[in-house]
PDB file of C-alpha atoms in Angstrom:
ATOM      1  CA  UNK A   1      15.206 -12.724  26.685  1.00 64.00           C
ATOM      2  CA  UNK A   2      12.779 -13.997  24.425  1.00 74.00           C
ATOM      3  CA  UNK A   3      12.604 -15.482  21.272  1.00 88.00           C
ATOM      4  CA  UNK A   4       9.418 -16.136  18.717  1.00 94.00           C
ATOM      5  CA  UNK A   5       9.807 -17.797  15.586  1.00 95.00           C
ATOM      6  CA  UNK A   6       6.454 -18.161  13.194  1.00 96.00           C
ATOM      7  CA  UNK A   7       6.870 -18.339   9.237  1.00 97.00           C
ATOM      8  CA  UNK A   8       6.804 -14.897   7.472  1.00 95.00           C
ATOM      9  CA  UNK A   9       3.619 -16.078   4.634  1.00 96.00           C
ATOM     10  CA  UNK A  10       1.830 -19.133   4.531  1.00 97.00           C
ATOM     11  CA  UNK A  11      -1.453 -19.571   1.307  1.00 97.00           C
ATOM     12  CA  UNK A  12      -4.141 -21.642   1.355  1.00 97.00           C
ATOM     13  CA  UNK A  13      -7.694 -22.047  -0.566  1.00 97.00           C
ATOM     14  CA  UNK A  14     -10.890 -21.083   0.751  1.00 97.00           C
ATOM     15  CA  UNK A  15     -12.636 -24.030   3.099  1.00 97.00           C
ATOM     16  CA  UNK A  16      -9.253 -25.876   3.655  1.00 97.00           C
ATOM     17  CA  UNK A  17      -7.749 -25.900   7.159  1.00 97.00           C
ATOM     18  CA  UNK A  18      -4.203 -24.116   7.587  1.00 98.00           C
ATOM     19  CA  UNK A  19      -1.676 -24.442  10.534  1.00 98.00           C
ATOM     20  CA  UNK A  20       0.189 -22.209  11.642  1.00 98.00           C
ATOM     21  CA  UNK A  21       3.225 -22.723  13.477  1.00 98.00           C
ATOM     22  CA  UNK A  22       5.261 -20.736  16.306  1.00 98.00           C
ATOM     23  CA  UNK A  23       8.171 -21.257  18.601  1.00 97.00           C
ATOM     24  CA  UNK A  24       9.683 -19.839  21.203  1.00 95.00           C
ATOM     25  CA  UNK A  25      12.230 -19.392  23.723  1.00 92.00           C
ATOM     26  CA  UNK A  26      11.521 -17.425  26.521  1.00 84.00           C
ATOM     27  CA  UNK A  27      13.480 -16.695  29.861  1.00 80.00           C
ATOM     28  CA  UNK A  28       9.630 -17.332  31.609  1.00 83.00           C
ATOM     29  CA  UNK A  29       6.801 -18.399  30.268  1.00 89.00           C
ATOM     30  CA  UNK A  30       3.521 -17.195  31.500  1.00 87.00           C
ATOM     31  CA  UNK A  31       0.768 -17.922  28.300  1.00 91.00           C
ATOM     32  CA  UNK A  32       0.869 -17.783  24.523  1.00 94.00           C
ATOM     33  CA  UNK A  33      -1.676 -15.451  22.472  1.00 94.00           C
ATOM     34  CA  UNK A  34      -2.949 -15.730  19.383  1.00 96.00           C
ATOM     35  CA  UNK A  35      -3.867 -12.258  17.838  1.00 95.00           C
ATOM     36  CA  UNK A  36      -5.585 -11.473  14.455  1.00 96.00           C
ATOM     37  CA  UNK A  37      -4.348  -8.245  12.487  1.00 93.00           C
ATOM     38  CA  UNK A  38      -5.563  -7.183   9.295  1.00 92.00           C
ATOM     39  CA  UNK A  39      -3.697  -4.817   7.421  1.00 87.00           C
ATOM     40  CA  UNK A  40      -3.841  -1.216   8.437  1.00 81.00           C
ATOM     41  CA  UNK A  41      -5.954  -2.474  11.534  1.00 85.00           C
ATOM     42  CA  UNK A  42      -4.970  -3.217  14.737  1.00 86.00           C
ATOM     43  CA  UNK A  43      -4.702  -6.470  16.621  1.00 91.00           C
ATOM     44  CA  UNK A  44      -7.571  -8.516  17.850  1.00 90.00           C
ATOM     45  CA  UNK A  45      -7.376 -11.253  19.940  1.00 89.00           C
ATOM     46  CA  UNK A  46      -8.202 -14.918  18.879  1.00 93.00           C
ATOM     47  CA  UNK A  47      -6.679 -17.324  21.629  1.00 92.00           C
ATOM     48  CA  UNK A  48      -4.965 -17.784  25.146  1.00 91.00           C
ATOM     49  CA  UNK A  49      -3.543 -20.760  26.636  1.00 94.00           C
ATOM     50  CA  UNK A  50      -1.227 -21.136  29.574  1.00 91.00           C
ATOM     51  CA  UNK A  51      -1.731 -25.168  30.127  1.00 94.00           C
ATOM     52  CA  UNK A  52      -0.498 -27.831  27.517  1.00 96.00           C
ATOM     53  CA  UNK A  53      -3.196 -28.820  25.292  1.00 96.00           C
ATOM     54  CA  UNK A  54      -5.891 -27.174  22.429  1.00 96.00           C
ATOM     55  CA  UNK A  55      -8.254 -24.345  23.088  1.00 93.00           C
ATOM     56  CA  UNK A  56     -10.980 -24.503  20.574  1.00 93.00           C
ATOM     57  CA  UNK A  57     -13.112 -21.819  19.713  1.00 89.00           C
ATOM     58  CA  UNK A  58     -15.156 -22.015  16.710  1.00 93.00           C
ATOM     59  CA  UNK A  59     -12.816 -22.199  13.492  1.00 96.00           C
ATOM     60  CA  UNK A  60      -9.775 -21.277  15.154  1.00 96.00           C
ATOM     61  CA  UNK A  61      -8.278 -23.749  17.605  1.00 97.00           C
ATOM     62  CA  UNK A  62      -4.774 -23.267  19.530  1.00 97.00           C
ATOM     63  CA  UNK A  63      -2.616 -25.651  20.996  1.00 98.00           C
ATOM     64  CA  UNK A  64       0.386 -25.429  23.180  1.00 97.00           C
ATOM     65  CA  UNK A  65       3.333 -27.714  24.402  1.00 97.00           C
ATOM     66  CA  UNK A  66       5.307 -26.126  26.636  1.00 95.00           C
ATOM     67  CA  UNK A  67       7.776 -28.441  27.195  1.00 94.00           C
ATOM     68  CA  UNK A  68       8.672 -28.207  23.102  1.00 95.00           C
ATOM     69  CA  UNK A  69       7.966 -24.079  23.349  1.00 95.00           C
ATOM     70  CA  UNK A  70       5.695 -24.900  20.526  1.00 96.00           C
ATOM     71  CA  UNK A  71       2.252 -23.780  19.535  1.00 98.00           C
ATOM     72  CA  UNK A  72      -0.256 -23.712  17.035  1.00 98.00           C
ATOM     73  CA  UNK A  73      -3.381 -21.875  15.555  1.00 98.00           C
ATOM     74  CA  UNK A  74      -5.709 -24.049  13.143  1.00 98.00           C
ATOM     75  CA  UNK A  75      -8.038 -22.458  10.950  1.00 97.00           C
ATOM     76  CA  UNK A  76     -10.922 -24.509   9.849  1.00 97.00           C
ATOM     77  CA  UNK A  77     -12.989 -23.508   7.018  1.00 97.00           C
ATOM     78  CA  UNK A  78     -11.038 -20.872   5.553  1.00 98.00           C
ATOM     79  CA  UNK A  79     -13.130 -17.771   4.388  1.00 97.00           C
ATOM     80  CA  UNK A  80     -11.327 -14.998   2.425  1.00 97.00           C
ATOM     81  CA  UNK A  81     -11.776 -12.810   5.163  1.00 96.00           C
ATOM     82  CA  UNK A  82      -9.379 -14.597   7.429  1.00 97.00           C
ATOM     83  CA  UNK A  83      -6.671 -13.052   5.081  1.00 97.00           C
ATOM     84  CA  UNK A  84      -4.375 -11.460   7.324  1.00 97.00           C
ATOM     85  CA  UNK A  85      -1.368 -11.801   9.747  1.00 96.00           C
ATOM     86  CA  UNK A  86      -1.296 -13.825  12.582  1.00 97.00           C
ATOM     87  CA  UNK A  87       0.612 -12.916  15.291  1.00 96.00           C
ATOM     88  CA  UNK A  88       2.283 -14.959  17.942  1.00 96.00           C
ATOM     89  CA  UNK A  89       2.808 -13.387  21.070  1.00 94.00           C
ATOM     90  CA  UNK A  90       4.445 -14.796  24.686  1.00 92.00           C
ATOM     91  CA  UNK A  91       3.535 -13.519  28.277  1.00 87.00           C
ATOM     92  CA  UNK A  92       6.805 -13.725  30.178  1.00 80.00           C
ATOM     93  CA  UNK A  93       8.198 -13.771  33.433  1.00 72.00           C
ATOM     94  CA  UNK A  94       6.972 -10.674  36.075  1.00 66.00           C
ATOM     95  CA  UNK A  95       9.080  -7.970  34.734  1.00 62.00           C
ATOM     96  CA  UNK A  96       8.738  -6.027  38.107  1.00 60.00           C
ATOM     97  CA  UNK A  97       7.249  -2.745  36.707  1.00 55.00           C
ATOM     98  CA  UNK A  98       3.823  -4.315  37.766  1.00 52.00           C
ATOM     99  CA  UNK A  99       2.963  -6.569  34.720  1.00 62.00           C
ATOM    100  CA  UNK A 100       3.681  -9.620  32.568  1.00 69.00           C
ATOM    101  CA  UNK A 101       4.823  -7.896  29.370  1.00 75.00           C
ATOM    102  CA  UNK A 102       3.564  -9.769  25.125  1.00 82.00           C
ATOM    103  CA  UNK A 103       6.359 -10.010  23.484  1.00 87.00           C
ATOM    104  CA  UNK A 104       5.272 -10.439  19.722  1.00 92.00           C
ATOM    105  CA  UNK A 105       6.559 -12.620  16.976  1.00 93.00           C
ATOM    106  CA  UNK A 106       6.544 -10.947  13.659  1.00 91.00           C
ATOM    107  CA  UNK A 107       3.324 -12.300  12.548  1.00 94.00           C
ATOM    108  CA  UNK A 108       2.365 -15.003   9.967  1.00 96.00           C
ATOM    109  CA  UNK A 109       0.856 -13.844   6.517  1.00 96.00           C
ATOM    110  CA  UNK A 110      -2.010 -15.294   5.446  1.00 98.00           C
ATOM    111  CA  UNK A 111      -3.448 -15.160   2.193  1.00 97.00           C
ATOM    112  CA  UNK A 112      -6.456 -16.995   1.594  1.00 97.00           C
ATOM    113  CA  UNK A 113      -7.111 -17.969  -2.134  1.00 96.00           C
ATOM    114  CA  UNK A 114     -10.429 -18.689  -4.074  1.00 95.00           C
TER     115      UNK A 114
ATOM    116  CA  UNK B   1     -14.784  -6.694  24.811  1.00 60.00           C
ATOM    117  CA  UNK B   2     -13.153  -3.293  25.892  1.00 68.00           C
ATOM    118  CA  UNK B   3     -13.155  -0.173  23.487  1.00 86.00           C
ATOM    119  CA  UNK B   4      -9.624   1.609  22.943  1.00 92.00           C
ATOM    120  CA  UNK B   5      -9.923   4.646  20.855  1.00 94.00           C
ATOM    121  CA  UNK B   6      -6.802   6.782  19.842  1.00 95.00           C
ATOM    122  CA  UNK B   7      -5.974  10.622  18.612  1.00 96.00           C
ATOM    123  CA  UNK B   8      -5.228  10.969  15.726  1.00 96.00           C
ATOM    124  CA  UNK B   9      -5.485   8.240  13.720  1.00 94.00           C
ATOM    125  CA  UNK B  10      -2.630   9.348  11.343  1.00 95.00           C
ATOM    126  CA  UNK B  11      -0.647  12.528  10.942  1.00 97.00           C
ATOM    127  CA  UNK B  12       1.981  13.764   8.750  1.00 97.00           C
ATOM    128  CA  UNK B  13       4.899  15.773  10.678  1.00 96.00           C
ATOM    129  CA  UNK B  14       8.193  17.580  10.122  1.00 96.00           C
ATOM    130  CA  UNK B  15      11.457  16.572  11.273  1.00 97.00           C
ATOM    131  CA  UNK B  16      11.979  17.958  14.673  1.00 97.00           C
ATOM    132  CA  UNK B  17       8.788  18.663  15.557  1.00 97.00           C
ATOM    133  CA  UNK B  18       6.758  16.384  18.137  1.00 97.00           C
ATOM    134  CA  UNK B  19       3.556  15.176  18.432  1.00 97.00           C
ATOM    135  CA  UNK B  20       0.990  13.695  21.005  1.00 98.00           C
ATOM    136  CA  UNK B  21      -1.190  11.066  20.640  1.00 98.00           C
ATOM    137  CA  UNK B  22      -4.289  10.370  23.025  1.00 98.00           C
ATOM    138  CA  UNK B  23      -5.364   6.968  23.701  1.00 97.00           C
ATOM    139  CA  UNK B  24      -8.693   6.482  25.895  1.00 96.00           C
ATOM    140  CA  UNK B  25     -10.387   3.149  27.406  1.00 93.00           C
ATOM    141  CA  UNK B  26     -13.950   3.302  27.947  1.00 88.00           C
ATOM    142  CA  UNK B  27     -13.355   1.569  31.490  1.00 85.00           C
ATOM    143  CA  UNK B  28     -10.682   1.294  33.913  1.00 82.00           C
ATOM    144  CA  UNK B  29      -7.488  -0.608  32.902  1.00 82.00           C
ATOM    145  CA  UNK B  30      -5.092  -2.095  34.808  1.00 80.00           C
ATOM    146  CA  UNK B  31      -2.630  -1.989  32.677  1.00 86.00           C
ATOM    147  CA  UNK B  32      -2.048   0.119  29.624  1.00 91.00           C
ATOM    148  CA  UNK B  33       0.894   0.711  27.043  1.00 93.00           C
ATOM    149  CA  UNK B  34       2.572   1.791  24.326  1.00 96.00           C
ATOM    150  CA  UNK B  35       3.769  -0.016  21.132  1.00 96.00           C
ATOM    151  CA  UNK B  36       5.511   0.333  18.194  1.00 96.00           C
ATOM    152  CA  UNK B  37       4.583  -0.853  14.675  1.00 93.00           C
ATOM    153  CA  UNK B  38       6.959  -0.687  11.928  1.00 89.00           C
ATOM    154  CA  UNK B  39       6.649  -0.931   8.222  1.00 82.00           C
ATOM    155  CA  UNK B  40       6.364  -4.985   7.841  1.00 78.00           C
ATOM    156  CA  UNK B  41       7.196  -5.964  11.019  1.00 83.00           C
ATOM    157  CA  UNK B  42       5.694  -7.157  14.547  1.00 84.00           C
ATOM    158  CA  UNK B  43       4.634  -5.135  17.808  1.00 91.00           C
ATOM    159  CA  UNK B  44       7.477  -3.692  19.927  1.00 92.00           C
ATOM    160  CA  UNK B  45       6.864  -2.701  23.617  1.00 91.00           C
ATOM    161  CA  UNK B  46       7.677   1.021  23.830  1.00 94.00           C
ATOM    162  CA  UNK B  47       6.702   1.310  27.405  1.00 92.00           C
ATOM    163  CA  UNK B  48       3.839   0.672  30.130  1.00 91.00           C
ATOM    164  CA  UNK B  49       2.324   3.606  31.459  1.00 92.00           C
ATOM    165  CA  UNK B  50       1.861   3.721  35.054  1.00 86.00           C
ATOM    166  CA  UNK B  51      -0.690   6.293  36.379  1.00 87.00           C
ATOM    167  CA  UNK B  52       0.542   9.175  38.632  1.00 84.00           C
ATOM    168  CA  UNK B  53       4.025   7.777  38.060  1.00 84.00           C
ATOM    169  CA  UNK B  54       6.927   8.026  35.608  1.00 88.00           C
ATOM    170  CA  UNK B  55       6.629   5.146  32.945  1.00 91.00           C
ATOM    171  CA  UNK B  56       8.460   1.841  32.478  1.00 89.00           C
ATOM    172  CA  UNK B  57      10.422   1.604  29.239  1.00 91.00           C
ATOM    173  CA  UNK B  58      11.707  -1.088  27.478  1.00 88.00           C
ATOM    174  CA  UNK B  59      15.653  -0.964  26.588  1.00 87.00           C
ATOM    175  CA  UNK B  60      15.567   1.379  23.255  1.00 90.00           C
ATOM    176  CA  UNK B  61      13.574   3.942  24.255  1.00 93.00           C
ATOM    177  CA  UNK B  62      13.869   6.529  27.042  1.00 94.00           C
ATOM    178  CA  UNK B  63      11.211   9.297  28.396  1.00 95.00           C
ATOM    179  CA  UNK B  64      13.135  12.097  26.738  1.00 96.00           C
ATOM    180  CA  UNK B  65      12.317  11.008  23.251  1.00 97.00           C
ATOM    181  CA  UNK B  66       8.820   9.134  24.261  1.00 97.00           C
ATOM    182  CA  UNK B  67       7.396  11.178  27.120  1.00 97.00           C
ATOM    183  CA  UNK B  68       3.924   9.162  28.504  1.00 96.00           C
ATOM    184  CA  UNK B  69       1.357  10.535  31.099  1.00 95.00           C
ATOM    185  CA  UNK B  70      -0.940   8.469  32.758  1.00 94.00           C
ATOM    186  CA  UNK B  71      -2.911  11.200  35.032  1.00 93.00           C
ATOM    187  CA  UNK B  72      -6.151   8.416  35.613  1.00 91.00           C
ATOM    188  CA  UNK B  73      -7.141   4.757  34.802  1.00 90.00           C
ATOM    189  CA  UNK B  74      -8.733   5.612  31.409  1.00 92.00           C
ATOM    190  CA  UNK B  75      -6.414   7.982  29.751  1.00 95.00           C
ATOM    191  CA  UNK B  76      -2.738   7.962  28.649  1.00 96.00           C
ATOM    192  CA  UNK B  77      -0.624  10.281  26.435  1.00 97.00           C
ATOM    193  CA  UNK B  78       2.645   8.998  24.578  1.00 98.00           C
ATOM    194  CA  UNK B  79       4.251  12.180  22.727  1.00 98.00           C
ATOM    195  CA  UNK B  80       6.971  11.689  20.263  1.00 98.00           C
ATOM    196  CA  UNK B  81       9.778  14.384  20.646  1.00 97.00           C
ATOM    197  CA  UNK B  82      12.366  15.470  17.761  1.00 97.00           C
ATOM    198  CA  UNK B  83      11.028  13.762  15.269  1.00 97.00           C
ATOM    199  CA  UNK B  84      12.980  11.851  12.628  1.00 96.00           C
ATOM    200  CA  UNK B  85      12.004   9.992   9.570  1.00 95.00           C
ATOM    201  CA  UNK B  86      12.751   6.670  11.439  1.00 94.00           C
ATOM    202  CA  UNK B  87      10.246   7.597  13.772  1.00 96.00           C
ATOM    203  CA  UNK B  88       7.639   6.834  10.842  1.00 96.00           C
ATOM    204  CA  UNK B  89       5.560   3.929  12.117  1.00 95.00           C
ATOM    205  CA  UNK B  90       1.737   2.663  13.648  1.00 95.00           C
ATOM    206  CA  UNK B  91       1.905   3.845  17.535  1.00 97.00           C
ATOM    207  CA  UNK B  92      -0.548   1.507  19.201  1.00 96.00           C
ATOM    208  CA  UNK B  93      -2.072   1.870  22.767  1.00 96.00           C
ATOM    209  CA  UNK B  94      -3.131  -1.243  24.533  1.00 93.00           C
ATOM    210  CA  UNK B  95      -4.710  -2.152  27.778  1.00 90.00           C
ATOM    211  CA  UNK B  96      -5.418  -5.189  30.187  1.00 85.00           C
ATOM    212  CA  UNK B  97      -7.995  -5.264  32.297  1.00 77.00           C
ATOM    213  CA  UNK B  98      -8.181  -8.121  35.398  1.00 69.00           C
ATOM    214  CA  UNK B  99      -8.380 -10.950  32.871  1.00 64.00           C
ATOM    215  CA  UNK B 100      -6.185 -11.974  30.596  1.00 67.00           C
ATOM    216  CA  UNK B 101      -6.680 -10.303  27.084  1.00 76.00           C
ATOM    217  CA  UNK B 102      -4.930  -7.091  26.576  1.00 83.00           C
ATOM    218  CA  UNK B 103      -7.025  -5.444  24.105  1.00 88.00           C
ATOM    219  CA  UNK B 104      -5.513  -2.715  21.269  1.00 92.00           C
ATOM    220  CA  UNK B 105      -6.354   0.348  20.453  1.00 93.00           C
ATOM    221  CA  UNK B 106      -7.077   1.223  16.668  1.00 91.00           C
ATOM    222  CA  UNK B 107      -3.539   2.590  16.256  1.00 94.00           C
ATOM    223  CA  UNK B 108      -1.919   6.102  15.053  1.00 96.00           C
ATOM    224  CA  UNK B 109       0.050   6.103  11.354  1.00 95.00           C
ATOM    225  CA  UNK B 110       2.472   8.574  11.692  1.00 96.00           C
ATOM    226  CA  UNK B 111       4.779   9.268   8.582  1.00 96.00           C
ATOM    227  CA  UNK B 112       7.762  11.886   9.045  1.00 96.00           C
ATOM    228  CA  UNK B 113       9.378  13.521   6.703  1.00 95.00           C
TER     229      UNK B 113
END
């Protein structure tokens, strides 16, 4: 089975950088995504990585240890719009119905403060 | 990135009624499926939807209460049957194409009463 932990509400001020944290324990492992989901929307993606090591794109930078089943999303330069959850989510083993299935952590909620 | 749009968007229904929702990709998807947003909590896999072929669900939910239809690469169907308040939730399509982002539909807010 698998397992995602990421903390429930994290707040930070406007230009400061926040991290935010997720583990897991998974039976496979087969990438980690990032996905951005503001409320009453639905999810957007922000980051992918499948080797050990940061992804950088823009503000938001991910990183990944897979031998600790830990990752990370950095936001840099906080802007009020970047209020809103962050969700973890794992790519498992082949489940053998023809696809690598997300399993989702329950999200990490931002609130960015003036 | 890919377009998912979604039927209805939100709908208010009576216990023990059902209701379809509609989920279309403006190209063709390898994947697509079905998930399951409660009130404060994270995405749960209802099933994958496999076209021309009965869907794969996850343990929880079976085809009698979530029938899906896949009849071509772009469309899918999810219907939920007998409908009880704890049914009341965001249904969300998704879809992966040959990459590796699995993109979301807008989702569908359905409240029961």
């Amino acid at each position: 089975g698998q397992n995602i932990d990421q903390p429930t509400e994290m707040t930070a001020t406007e230009g400061a950088i926040v991290q935010i944290n997720c583990t897991y324990q998974t039976s496979g492992f087969n990438g980690l995504f990032w996905y951005q989901q503001h409320a009453g929307e639905a999810p957007t993606f922000l980051s992918y990585n499948v080797l050990d090591g940061l992804e950088e794109k823009g503000r938001f930078s991910s990183f990944l240890s897979r031998s600790k089943g830990y990752s990370y999303l950095l936001l840099k330069e906080l802007q009020m719009k970047d209020s809103a959850s962050y969700l973890c989510a794992v790519r498992g083993a082949y489940s053998g119905a023809g696809s690598y299935q997300l399993t989702f952590g329950k999200g990490t909620k931002l609130s960015v403060i003036p | 990135s890919a377009v998912i749009s979604q039927k209805p968007s939100r709908d208010i229904c009576q216990r023990g009624t059902s209701l379809t929702i509609q989920c279309q990709v403006d190209s063709q998807v390898t994947m697509m499926f079905w998930y399951r947003q409660q009130p404060g909590q994270s995405l749960t896999l209802i099933a994958t939807a496999n076209q021309g072929s009965e869907a794969t669900y996850e343990s929880g939910f079976v085809i009698d209460k979530f029938p899906i239809s896949r009849p071509n690469l772009t469309f899918s169907t999810l219907t939920v049957s007998n409908m009880s308040p704890e049914d009341s939730s965001i249904y969300l399509c998704s879809g992966r194409w040959t990459g590796l982002e699995q993109f979301f539909g807008p989702g569908t807010r359905l409240t029961v009463l």
